[in-house]
XYZ file of C-alpha atoms in Angstrom:
349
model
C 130.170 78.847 52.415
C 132.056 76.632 55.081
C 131.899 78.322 58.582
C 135.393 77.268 60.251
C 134.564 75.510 63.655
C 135.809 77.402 66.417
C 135.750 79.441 69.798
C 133.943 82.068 67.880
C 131.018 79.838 66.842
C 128.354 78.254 68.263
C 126.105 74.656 67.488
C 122.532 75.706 66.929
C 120.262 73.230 69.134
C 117.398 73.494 66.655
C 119.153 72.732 63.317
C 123.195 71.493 64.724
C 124.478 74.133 62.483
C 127.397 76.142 63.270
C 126.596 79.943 63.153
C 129.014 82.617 63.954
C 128.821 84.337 67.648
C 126.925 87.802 67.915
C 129.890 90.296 68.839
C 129.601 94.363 69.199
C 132.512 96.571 69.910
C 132.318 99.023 72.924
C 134.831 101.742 73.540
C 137.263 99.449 75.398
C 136.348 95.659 74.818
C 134.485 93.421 72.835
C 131.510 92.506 74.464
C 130.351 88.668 73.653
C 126.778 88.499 73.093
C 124.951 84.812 72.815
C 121.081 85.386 73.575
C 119.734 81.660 72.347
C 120.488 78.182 72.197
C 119.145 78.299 68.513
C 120.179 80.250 65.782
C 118.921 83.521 63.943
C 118.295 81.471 60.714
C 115.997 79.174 62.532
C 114.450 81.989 64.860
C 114.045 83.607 61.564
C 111.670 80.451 60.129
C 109.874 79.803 63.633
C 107.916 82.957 64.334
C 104.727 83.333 65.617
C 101.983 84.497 63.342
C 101.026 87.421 65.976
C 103.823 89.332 65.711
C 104.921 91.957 68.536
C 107.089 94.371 67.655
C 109.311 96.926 70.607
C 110.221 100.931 70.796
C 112.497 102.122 73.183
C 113.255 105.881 73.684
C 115.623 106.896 75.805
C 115.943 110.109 77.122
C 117.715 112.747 78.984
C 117.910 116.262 79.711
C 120.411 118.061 79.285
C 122.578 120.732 80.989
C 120.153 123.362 80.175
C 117.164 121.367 81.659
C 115.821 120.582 78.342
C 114.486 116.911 77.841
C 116.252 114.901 74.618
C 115.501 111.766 73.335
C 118.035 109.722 71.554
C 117.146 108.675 67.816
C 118.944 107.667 64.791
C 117.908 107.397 61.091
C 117.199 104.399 59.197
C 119.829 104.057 55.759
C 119.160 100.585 54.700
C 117.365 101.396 50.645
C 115.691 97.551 51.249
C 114.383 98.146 54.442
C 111.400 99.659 55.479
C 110.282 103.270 56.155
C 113.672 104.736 54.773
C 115.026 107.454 55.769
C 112.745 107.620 58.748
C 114.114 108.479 62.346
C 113.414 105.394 65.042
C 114.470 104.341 68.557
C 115.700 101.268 69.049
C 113.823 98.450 69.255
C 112.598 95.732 66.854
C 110.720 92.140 66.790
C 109.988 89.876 70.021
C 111.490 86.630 69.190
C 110.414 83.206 69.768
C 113.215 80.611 70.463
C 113.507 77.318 71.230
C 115.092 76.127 74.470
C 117.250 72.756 75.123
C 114.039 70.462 75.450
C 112.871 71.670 72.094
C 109.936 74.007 73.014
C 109.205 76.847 71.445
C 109.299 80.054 73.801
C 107.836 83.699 73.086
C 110.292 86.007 74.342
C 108.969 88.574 76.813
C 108.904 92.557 75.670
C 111.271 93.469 77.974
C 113.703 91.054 76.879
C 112.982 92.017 73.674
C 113.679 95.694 74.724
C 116.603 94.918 75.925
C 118.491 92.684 73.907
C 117.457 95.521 70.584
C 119.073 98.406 72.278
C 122.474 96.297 73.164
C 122.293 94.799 69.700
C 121.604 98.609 67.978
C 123.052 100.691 70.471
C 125.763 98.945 73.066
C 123.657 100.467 75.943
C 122.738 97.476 78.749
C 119.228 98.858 79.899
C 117.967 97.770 83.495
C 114.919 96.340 83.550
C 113.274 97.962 86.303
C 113.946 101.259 84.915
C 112.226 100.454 81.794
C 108.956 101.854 81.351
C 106.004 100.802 79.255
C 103.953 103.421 78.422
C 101.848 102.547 75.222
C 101.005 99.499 73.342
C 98.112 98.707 70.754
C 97.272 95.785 68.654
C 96.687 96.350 64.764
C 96.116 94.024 61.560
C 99.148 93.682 59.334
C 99.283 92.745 55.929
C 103.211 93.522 56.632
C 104.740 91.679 59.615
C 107.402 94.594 60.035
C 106.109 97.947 58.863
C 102.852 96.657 60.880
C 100.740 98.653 58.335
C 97.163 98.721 59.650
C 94.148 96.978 57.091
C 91.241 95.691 56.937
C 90.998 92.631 59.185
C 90.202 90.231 56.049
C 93.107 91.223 54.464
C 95.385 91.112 57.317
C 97.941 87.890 57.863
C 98.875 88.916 60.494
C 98.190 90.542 64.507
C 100.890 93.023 65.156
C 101.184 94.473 68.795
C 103.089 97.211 68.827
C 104.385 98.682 72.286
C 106.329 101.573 73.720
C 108.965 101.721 76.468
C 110.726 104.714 77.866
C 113.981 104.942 79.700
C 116.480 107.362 81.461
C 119.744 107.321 80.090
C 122.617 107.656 83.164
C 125.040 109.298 81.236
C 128.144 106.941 81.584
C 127.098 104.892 78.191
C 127.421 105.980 75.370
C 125.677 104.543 72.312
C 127.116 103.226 69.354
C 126.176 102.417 65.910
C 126.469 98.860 66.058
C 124.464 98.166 62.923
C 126.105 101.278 60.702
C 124.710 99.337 57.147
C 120.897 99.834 58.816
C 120.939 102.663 60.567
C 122.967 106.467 61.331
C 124.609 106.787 64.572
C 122.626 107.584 67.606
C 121.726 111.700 67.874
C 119.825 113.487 70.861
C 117.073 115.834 69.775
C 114.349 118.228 71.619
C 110.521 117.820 71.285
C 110.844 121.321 69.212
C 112.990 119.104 66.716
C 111.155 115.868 66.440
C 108.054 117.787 65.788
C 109.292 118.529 62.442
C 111.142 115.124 61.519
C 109.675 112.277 59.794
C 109.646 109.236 62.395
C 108.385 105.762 62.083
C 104.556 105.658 62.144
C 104.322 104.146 65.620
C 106.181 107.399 67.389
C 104.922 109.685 64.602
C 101.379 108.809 66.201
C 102.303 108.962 70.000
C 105.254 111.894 69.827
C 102.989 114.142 71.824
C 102.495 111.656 74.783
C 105.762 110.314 74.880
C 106.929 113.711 75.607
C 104.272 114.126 78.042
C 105.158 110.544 80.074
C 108.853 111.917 80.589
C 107.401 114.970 81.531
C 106.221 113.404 84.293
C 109.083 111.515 84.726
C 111.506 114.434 85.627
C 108.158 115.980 87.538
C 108.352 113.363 90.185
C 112.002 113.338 91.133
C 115.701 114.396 89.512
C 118.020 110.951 89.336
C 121.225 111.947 90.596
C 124.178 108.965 90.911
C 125.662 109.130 94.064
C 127.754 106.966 95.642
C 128.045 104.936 98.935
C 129.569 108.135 101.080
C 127.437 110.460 99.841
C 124.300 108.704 100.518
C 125.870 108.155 103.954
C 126.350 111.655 104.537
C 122.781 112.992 103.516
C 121.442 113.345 107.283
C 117.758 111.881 108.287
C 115.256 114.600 107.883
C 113.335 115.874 111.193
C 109.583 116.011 112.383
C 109.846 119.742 111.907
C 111.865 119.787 108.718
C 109.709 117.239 107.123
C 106.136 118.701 107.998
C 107.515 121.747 106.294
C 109.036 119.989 103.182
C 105.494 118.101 102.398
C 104.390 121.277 101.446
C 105.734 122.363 98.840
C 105.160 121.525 95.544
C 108.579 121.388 93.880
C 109.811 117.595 92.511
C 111.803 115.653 94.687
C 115.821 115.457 94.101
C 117.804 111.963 94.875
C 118.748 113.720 98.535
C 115.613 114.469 99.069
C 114.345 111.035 98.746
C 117.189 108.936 100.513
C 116.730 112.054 103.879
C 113.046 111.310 103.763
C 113.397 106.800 103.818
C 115.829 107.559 107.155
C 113.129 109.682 108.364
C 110.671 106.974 107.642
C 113.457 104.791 108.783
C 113.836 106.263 112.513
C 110.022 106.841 112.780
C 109.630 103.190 112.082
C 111.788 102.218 114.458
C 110.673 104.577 117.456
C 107.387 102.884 116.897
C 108.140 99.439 117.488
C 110.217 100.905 120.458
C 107.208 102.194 121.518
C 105.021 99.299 120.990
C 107.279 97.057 123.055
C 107.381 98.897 125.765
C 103.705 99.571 125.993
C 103.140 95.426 126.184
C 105.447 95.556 128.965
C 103.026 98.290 130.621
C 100.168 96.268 129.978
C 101.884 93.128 130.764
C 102.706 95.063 134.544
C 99.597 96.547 135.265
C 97.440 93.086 134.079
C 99.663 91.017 136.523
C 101.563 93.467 138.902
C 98.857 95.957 139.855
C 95.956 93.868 140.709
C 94.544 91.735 137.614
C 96.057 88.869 139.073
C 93.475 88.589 141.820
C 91.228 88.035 139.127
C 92.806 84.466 137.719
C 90.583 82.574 139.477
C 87.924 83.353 137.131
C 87.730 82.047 133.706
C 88.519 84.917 131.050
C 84.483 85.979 130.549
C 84.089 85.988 134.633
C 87.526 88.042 134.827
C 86.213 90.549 132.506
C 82.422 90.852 134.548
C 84.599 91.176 137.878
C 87.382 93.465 136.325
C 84.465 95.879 135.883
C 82.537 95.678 138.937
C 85.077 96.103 141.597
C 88.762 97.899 141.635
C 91.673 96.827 140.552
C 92.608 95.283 143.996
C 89.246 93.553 145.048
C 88.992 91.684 148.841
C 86.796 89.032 149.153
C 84.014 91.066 150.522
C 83.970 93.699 147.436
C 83.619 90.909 144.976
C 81.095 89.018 147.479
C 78.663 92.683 147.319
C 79.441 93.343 143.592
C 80.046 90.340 142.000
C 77.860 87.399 143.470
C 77.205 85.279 141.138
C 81.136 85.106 140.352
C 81.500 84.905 144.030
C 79.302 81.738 144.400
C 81.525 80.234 142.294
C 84.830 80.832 144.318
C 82.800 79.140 146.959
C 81.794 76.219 145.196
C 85.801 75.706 144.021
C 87.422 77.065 146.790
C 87.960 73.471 147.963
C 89.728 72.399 144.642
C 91.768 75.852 144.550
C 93.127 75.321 147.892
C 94.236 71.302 148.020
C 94.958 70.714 144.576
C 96.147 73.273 142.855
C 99.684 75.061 143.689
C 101.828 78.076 141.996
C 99.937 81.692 141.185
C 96.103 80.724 141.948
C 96.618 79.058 145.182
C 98.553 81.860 146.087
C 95.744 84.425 145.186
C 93.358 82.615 147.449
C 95.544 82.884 149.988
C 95.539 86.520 149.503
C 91.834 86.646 149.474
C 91.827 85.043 152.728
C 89.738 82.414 151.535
């Protein structure tokens, strides 16, 4: 069939085919997706023969506090496991860029670019969260059955990423002839539902990772004024609040980084005023007498006598340092000029 040649196709670097533009629907627009240079026929014929192969679960919890993740069942009769609940997700892709070399695309990507294609959400990458991954040998590139290695053709890595869903998109069955539309479901339901084999095997710990997830802290969205709002928390406040045990909430968080943030700069206050202490009491409160000596005789001096030595204390403490005043004195007075000449005069030498 002739593809008609125009601003909804694109030339394929790899094979200078025209192939029809990726598209997906959202609520409002059409969103324009193009991920390669290359098309999927010719991504199709240049894979890898380790294969790597992406779930992502995203997850919520709901009003009643209860965690969900979202799933959706696969309907495609000619497609594997049938009838089987999944995330989204699917195979890492190698691609060819304009120079002609062939380029593994990364998991994340791969993460990524699945749950637009399957779902219409746009995840953020560094809220995506690996939490599993395991290499087995396939005899089947996509159901990644696991064999014995002599029979396998091929290495199938297998990984699983987590994510929090921020409730403003809302997924959509973008491939309706493969799969049912996206559903949210408790642990106390996907115990009992037949999922692909790589979250049939890890349903337990996936629970448990976003367990911990909503453990540590409570995402709220909050915008620009109410951050600014949310007052610094205080010394007193704070060495309270480290005590207890409950997780942290958004508020929480952004009172404790002003803390951190005022603390932080007190201290370098702090420290610039105490170099200008040290700075006065080296030069303006004595140490200055001591110039005249090189920094390891300034030091031997500095603890021998006070801080505002005459010539006769440093003559009866420090004589060995003094004999050398007396052997420079000469060169101190007539040829040098600004701070040390002006010591010596105060030594009355």
């Amino acid at each position: 069939m002739e593809i008609e040649i125009d601003e909804r196709t694109q030339q394929c670097s790899r094979c200078r085919q025209y192939r029809p533009i990726f598209e997906y629907r959202g609520l409002t627009e059409t969103y324009e997706m193009t991920f390669y240079n290359n098309c999927a026929y010719c991504r199709r014929n240049n894979q890898l023969k380790d294969r790597r192969l992406v779930q992502v679960v995203i997850f919520r919890r709901d009003p009643a506090r209860v965690i969900q993740i979202m799933l959706s069942q696969r309907i495609h009769p000619d497609k594997p496991y049938f009838n089987m609940m999944q995330g989204t997700g699917g195979k890492v892709d190698v691609y060819t860029d304009n120079n002609g070399h062939e380029i593994l695309e990364t998991e994340e990507d791969a993460a990524m670019r699945e749950t637009l294609e399957e779902s219409g959400i746009i995840l953020e990458e560094e809220k995506l969260q690996k939490i599993w991954s395991e290499t087995v040998p396939s005899q089947l590139e996509r159901t990644a059955r696991r064999c014995n290695v002599q029979d396998a053709t091929y290495n199938v890595t297998l990984s699983i990423f987590i994510y929090p869903w921020d409730w403003i998109q809302e997924p959509i069955a973008t491939e309706p002839d493969k799969s049912s539309d996206w559903t949210w479901h408790t642990f106390q339901e996907v115990i009992f539902m037949n999922l692909i084999p790589m979250l049939q095997k890890n349903q337990n710990f996936i629970f448990q990772e976003i367990g911990k997830y909503f453990n540590y802290c409570e995402i709220e969205s909050l915008d620009e004024q109410e951050e600014n709002d949310i007052s610094p928390m205080t010394e007193i406040t704070f060495n309270n609040f480290k005590k207890k045990t409950e997780k942290l909430t958004t508020k929480d968080i952004i009172a404790i980084e002003k803390y951190k943030k005022g603390v932080t700069f007190e201290i370098n206050r702090l420290r610039g005023r105490l170099t200008k202490i040290n700075k006065y009491l080296n030069n303006n409160y004595g140490r200055k007498y001591l110039q005249i000596f090189d920094f390891q005789d300034r030091n031997k001096v500095a603890e021998k006598v006070n801080c505002l030595p005459t010539l006769e204390e440093i003559k009866q403490n420090a004589p060995t340092e003094y004999s050398k005043i007396q052997n420079n004195v000469y060169r101190y007075t007539v040829h040098e000029t600004g701070d040390k000449k002006n010591i010596l005069c105060q030594l009355k030498i």
